[in-house]
GROMACS .gro file of C-alpha atoms in nm:
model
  414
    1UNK     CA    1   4.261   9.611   6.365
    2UNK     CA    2   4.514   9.881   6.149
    3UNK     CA    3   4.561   9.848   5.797
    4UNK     CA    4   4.868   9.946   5.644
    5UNK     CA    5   4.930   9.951   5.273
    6UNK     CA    6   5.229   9.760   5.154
    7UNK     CA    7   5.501  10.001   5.062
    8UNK     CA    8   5.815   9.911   4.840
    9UNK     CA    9   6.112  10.005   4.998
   10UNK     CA   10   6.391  10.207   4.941
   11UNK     CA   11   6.722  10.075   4.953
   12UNK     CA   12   7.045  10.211   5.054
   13UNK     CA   13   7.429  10.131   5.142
   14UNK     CA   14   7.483   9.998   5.520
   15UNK     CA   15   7.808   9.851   5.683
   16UNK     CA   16   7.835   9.475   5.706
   17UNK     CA   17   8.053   9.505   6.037
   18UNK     CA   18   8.060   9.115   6.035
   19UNK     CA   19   8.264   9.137   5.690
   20UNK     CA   20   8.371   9.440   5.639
   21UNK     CA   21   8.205   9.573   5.305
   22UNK     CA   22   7.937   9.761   5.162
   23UNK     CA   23   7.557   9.621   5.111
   24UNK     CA   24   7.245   9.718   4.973
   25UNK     CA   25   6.986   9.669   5.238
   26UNK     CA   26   6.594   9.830   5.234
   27UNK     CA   27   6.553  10.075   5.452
   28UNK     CA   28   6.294  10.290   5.674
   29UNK     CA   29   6.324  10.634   5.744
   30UNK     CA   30   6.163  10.787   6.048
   31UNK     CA   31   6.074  11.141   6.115
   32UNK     CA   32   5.950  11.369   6.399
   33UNK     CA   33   5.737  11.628   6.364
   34UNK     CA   34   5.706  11.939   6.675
   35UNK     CA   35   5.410  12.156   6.677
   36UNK     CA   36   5.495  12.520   6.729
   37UNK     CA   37   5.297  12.797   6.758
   38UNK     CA   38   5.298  12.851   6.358
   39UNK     CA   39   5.213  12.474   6.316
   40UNK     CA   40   5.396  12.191   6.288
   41UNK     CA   41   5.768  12.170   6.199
   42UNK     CA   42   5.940  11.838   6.104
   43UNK     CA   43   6.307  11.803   6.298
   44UNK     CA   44   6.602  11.703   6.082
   45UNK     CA   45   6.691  11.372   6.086
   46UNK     CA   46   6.542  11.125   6.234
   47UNK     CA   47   6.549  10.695   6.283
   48UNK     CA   48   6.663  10.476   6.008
   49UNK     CA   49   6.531  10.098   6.049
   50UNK     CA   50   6.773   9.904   5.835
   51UNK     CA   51   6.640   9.549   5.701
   52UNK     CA   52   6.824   9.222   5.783
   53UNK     CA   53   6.835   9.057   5.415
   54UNK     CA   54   6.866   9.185   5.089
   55UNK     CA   55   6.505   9.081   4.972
   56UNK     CA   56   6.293   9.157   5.318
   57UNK     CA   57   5.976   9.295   5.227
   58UNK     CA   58   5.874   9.402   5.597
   59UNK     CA   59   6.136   9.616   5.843
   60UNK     CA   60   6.138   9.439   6.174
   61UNK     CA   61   6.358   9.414   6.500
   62UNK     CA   62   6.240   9.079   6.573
   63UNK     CA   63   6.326   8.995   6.217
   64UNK     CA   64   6.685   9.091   6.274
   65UNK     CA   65   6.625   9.445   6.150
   66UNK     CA   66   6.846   9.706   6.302
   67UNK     CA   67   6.791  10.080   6.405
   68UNK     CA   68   7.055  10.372   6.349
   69UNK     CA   69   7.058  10.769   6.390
   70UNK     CA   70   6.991  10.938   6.087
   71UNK     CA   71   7.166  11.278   6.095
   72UNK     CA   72   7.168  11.609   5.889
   73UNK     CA   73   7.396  11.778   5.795
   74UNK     CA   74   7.306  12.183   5.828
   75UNK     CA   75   7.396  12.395   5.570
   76UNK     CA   76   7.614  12.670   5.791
   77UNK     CA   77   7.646  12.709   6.132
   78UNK     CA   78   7.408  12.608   6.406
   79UNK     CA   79   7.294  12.788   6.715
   80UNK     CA   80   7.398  12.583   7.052
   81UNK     CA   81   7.150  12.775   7.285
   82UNK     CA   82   6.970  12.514   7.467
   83UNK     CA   83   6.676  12.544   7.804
   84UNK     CA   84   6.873  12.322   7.983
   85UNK     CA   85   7.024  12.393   8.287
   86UNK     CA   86   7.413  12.377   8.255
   87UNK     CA   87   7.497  12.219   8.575
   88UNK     CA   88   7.291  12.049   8.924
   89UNK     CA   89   7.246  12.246   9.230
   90UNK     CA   90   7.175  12.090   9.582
   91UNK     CA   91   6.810  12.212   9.512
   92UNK     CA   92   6.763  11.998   9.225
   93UNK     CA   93   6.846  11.722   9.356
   94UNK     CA   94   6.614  11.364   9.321
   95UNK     CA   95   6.549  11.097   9.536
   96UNK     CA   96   6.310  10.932   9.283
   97UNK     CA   97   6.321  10.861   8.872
   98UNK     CA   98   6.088  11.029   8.639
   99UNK     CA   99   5.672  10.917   8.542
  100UNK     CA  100   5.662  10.581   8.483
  101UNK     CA  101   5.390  10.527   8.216
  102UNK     CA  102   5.139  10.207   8.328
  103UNK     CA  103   5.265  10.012   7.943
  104UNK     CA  104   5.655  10.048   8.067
  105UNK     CA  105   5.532   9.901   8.437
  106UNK     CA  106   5.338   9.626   8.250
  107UNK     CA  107   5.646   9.546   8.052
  108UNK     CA  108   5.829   9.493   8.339
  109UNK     CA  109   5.573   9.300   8.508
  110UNK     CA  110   5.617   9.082   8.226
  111UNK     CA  111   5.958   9.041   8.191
  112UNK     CA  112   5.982   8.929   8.555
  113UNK     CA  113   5.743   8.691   8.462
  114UNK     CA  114   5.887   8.567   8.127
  115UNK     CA  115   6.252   8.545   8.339
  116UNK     CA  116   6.114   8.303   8.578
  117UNK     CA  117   5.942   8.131   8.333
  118UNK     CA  118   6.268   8.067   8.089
  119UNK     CA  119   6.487   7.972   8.430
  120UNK     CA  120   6.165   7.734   8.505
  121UNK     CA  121   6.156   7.575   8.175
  122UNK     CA  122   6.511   7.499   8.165
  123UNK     CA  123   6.564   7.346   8.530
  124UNK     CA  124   6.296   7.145   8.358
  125UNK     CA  125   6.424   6.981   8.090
  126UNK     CA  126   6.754   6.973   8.247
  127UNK     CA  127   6.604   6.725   8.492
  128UNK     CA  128   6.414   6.579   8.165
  129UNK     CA  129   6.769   6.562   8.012
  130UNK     CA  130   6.948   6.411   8.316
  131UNK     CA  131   6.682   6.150   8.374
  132UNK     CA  132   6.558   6.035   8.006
  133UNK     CA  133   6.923   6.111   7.866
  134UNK     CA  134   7.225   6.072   7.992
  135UNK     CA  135   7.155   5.993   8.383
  136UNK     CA  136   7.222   6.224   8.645
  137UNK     CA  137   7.421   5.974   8.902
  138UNK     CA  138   7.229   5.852   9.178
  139UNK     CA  139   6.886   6.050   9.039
  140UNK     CA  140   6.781   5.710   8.811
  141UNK     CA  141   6.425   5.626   8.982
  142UNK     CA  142   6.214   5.518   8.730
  143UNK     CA  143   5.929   5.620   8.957
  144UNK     CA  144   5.957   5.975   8.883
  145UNK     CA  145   5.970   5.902   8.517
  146UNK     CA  146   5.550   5.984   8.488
  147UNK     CA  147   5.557   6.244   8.689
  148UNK     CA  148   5.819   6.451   8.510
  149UNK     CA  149   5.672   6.335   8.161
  150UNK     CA  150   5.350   6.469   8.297
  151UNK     CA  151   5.509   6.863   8.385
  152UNK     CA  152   5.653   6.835   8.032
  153UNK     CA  153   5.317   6.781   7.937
  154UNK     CA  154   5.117   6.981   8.097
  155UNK     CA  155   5.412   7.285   8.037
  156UNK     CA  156   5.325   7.188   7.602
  157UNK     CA  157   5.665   7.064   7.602
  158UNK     CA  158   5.584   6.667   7.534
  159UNK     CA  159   5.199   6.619   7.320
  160UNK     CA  160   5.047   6.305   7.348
  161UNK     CA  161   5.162   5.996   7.507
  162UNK     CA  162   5.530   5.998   7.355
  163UNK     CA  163   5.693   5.824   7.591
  164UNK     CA  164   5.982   5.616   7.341
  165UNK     CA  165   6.304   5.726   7.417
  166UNK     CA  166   6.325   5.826   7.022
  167UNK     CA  167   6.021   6.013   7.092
  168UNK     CA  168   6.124   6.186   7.380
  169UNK     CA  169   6.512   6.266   7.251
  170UNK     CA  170   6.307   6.479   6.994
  171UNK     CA  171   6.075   6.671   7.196
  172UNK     CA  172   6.341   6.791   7.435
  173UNK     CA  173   6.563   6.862   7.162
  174UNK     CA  174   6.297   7.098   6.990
  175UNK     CA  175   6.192   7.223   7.363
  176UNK     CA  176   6.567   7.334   7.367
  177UNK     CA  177   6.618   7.506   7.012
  178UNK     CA  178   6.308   7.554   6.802
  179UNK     CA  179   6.127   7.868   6.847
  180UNK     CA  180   5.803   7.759   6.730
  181UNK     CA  181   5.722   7.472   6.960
  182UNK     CA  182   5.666   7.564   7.379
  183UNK     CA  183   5.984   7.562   7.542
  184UNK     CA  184   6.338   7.717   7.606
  185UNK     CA  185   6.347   7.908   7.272
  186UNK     CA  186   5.975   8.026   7.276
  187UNK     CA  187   6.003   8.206   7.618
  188UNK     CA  188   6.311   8.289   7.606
  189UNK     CA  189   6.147   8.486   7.245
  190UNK     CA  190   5.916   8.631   7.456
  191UNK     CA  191   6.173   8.727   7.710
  192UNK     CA  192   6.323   8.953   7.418
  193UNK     CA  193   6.040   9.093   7.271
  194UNK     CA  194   5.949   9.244   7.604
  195UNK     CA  195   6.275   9.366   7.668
  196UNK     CA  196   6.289   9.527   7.328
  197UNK     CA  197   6.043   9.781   7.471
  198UNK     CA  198   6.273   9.844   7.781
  199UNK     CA  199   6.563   9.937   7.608
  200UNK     CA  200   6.596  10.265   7.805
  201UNK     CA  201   6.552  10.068   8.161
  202UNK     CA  202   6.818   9.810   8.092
  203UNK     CA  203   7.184   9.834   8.176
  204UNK     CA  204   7.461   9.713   7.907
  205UNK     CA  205   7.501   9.406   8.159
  206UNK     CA  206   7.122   9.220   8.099
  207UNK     CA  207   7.185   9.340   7.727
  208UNK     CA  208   7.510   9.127   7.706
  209UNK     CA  209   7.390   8.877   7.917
  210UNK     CA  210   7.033   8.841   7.697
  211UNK     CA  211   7.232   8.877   7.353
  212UNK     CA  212   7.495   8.619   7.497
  213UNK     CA  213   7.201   8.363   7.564
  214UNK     CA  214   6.994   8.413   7.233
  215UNK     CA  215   7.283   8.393   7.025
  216UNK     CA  216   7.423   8.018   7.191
  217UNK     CA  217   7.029   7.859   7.115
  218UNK     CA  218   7.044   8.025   6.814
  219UNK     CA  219   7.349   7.808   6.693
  220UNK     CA  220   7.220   7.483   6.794
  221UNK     CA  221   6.907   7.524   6.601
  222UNK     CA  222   6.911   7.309   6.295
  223UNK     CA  223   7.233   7.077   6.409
  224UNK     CA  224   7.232   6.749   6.547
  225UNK     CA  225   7.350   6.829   6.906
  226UNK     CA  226   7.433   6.527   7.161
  227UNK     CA  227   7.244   6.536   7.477
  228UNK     CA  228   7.564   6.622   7.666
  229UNK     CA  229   7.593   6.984   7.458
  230UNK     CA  230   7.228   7.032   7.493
  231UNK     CA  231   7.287   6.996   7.918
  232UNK     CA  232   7.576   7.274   7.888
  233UNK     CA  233   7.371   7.475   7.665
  234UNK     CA  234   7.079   7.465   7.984
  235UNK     CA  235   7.391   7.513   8.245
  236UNK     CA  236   7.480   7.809   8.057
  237UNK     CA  237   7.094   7.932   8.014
  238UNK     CA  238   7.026   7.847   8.401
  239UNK     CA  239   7.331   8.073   8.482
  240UNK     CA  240   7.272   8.360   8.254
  241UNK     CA  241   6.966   8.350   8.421
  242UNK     CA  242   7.079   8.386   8.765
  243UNK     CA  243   7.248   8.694   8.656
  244UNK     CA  244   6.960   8.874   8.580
  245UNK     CA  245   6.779   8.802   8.878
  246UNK     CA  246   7.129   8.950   9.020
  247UNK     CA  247   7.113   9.222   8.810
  248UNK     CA  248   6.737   9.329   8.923
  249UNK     CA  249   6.838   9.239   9.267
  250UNK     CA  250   7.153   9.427   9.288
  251UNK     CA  251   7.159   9.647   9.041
  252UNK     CA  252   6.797   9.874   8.975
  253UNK     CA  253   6.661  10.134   9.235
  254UNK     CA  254   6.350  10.037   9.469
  255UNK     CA  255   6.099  10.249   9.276
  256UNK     CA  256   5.723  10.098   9.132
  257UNK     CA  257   5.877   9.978   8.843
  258UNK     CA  258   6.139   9.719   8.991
  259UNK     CA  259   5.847   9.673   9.212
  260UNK     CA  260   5.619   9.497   8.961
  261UNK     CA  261   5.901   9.351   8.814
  262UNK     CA  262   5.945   9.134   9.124
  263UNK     CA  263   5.578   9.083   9.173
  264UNK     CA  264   5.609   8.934   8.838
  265UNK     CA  265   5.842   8.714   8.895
  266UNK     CA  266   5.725   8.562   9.205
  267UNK     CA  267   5.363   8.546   9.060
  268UNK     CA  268   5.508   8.349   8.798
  269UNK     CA  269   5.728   8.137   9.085
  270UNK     CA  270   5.425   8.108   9.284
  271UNK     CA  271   5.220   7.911   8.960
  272UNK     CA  272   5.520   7.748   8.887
  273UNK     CA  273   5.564   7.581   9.219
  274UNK     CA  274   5.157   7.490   9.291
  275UNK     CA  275   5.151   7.314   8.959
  276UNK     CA  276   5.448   7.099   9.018
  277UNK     CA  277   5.393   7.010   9.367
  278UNK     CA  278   5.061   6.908   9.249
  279UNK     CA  279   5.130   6.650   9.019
  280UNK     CA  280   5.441   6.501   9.269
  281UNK     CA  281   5.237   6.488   9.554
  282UNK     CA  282   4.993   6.312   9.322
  283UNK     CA  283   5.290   6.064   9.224
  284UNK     CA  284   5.429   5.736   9.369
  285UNK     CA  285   5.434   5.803   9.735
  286UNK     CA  286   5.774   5.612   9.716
  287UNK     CA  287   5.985   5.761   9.480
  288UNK     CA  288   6.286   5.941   9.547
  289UNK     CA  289   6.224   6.323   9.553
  290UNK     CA  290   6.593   6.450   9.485
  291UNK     CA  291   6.497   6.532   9.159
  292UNK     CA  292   6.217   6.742   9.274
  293UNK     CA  293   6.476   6.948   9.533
  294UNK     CA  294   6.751   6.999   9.215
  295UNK     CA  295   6.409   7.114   8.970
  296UNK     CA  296   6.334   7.402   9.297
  297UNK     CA  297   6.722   7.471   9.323
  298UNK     CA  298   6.723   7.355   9.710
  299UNK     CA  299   6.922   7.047   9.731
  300UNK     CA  300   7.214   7.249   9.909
  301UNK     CA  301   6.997   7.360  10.154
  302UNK     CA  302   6.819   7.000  10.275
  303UNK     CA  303   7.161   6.818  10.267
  304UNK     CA  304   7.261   7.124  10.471
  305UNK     CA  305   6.987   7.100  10.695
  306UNK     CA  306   6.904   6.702  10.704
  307UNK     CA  307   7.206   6.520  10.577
  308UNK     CA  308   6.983   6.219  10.490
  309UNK     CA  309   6.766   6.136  10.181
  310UNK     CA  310   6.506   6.334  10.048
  311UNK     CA  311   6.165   6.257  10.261
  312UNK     CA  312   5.819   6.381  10.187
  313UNK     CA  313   5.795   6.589  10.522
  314UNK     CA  314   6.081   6.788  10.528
  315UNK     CA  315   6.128   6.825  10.117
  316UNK     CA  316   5.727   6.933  10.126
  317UNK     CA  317   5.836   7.151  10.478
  318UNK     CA  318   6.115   7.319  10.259
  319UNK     CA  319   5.925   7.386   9.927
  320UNK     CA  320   5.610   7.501  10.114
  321UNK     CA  321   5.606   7.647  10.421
  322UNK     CA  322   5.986   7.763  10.521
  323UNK     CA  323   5.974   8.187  10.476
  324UNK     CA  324   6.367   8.181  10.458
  325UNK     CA  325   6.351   7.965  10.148
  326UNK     CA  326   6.357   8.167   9.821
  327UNK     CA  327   6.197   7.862   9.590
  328UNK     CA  328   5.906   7.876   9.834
  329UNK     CA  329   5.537   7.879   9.887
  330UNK     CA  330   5.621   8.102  10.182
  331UNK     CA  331   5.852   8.314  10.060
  332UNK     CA  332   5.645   8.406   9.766
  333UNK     CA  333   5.333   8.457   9.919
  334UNK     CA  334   5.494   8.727  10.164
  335UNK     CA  335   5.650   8.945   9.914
  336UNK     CA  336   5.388   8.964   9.698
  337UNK     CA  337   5.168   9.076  10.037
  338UNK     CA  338   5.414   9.308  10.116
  339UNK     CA  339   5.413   9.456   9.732
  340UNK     CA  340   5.023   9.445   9.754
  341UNK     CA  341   5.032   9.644  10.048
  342UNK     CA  342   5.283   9.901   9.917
  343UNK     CA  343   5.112   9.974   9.617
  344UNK     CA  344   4.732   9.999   9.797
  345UNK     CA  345   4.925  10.240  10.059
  346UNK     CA  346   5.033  10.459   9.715
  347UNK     CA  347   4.783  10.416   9.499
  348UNK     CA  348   4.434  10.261   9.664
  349UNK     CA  349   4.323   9.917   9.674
  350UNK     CA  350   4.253   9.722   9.364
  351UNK     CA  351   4.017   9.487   9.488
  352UNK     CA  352   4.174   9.146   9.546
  353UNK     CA  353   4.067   9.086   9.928
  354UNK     CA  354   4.063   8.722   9.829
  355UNK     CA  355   4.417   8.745   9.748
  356UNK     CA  356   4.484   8.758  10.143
  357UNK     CA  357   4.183   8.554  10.228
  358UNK     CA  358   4.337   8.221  10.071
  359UNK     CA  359   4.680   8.263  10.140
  360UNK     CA  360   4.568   8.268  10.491
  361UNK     CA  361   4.558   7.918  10.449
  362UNK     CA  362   4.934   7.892  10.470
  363UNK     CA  363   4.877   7.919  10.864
  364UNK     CA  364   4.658   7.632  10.842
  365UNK     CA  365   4.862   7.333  10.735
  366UNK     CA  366   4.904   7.082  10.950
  367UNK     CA  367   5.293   6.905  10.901
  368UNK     CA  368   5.171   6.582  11.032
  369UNK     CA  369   4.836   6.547  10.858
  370UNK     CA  370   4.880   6.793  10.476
  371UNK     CA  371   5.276   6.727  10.451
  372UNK     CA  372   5.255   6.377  10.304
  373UNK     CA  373   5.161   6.239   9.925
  374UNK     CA  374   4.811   6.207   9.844
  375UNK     CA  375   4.683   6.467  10.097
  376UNK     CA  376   4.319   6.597   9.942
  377UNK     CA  377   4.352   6.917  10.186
  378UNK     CA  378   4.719   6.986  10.023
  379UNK     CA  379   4.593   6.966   9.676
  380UNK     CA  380   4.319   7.148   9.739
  381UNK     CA  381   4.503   7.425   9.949
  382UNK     CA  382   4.750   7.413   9.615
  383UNK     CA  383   4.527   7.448   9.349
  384UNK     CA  384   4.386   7.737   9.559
  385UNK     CA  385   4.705   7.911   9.590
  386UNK     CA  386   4.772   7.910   9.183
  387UNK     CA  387   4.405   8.024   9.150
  388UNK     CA  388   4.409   8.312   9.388
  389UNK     CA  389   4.794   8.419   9.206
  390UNK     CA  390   4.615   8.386   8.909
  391UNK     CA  391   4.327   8.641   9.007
  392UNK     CA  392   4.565   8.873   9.169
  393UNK     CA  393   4.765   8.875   8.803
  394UNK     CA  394   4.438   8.973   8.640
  395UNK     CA  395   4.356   9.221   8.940
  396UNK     CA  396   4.702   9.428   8.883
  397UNK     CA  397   4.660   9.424   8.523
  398UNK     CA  398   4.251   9.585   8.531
  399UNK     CA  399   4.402   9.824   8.768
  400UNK     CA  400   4.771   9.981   8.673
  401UNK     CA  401   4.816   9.837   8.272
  402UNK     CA  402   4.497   9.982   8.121
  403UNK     CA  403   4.664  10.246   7.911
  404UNK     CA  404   4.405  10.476   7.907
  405UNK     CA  405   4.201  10.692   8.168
  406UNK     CA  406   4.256  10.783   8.496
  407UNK     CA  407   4.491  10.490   8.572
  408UNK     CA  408   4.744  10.546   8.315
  409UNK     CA  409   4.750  10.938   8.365
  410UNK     CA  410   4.824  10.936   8.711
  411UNK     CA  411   5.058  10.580   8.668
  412UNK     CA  412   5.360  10.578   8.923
  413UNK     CA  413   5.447  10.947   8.938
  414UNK     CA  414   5.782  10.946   9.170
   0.00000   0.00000   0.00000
């Protein structure tokens, strides 16, 4: 624990770009300090944290605080002499980015993670919307009805056994909006806070594509919104999204740190998928499953493939064991192999051998015998699956985000 005495704040004039005019807001000023060979010499200027409201006690980003350059001005002129090397010569050149420190890597381990997880909550209550709102055409089977209440459950979304359609209407609503119940808002919360501390690592894209989505929940919060707003508001967060998977896929060099940021996000994929298949194959062994193919974003590809309606073999086939699906088992299970391998040829093994061990069992499955509702072997095979992602989470983190020792001074040097 840190204690920190309360200070009173100063206050100054800042720029209220929103209407143009002059307020007094507290601020924060802070300074850097150099040591030199005749001790240490504080630089001019420095970083200004500006508060968000006129009577904030506490300077805070997630608050709404902001951050500016504080300048000084010198009192004649200044010298421009600078070490730096005024231009790049073919012998300088790079084919890799500078130290990556083991707490940046671990931030972007998590915010693959917490990505997944916000594009995971909202297919979610999208289907929860569709189905307990206003109906998705032709995806009306009551059957399903318990088994999606139960993933809202079990994801803290729905408490209890509120099952009233008054009850329900205000669960997903505050799922959706409200930042202090698990849901949309909450990750997507987390999603920021971890980005905060990647400023330097993020293009101007994911920033306008982040601020874009943070700003639309924040206006629904507090308003009565109909259910067909709060779908377009879950359209719009499902596609914003998508673009930041496109902009890590497209868009950030192959080096250790968009490395774990993948591993992240199919670890989190991986979970995802084990604990919903799970409770369907659990379900009515009758009910339709299209519901289940729009929640893992691969009804395109069975109609593509079948052209007939969802069946237990093929939809299980799909989600499970297909490699050339990206919302699968499969697919999953052989990148993160392939990460595990890359990073134990760089760096040494971390000790997860039983990583490999159960995910051998992919090669065991049986179509005719596992792929059906109610298999013991498949729920047993699943639950192993999430526990041996879950173990491999906890190896990566003993091994490359301990921020101290050996690990974190050798951490990713490329």
């Amino acid at each position: 624990y840190v204690a920190q005495e309360l200070v009173h704040l100063s206050q100054a004039p800042t720029w209220d770009r929103a209407h143009p005019r002059l307020l007094a807001r507290a601020i924060g000023l802070r300074v850097f300090a150099c040591a030199t060979p005749e001790g240490y010499i504080v630089m001019p200027g420095g970083l200004t944290r500006v508060a968000s409201a006129a009577d904030a006690r506490v300077i805070s980003m997630q608050r709404g605080g902001s951050s500016k350059d504080t300048w000084v001005l010198a009192s004649g002129p200044v010298s421009t002499f600078t070490l730096l090397r005024s231009s790049i010569g073919p012998a300088d050149l790079v084919r890799a980015g500078s130290n990556l420190s083991s707490r940046v890597v671990e931030n972007l381990f998590w915010l693959g993670r917490y990505s997944e997880r916000c594009d995971a909550t909202a297919r979610l209550l999208r289907i929860a919307l569709g189905r307990f709102g206003d109906n998705v055409p032709g995806d009306d089977d009551e059957r399903a009805r318990p088994v999606v209440l139960e993933l809202l459950r079990r994801a803290g979304m729905l408490v209890g056994g509120a099952t009233s359609d008054t009850e329900l209407s205000t669960a997903l609503r505050a799922a959706i909006v409200d930042e202090s119940v698990p849901g949309l808002a909450s990750a997507v919360r987390q999603l920021m806070r971890v980005a905060s501390n990647l400023r330097e690592r993020l293009s101007l894209d994911n920033w306008r594509t982040l601020n874009r989505l943070t700003q639309q929940l924040a206006q629904r919060r507090g308003r009565k919104t109909g259910f067909s707003d709060l779908l377009g508001e879950l359209d719009f967060a499902i596609t914003s999204f998508t673009t930041l998977s496109g902009y890590a896929l497209d868009g950030m060099t192959r080096d250790p740190g968009w490395r774990f940021l993948s591993i992240g996000r199919r670890l989190e994929r991986l979970q995802t998928l084990c604990a919903t298949l799970k409770v369907t194959v659990s379900g009515p062994p009758d009910m339709d499953l299209t519901w289940l193919l729009r929640l893992s974003d691969s009804i395109i590809t069975y109609r593509a493939r079948y052209m007939a309606r969802p069946e237990w073999l093929p939809v299980l086939d799909l989600l499970i064991r297909d490699e050339a699906n990206p919302r699968s088992i499969a697919f999953q299970v052989h990148g993160l192999r392939d990460y595990a391998q890359r990073l134990v040829d760089r760096f040494g093994d971390f000790g997860d051998e039983r990583f490999h061990g159960s995910l051998a069992f992919l090669l065991r499955l049986d179509p005719a015998a596992d792929l059906r509702p109610g298999s013991e072997r498949l729920l047993g095979w699943l639950e192993e699956w999430q526990q041996a992602a879950s173990r491999h989470a906890e190896q990566l983190g003993l091994r490359f985000f301990s921020h101290v020792g050996e690990s974190s001074a050798q951490t990713f040097a490329t």
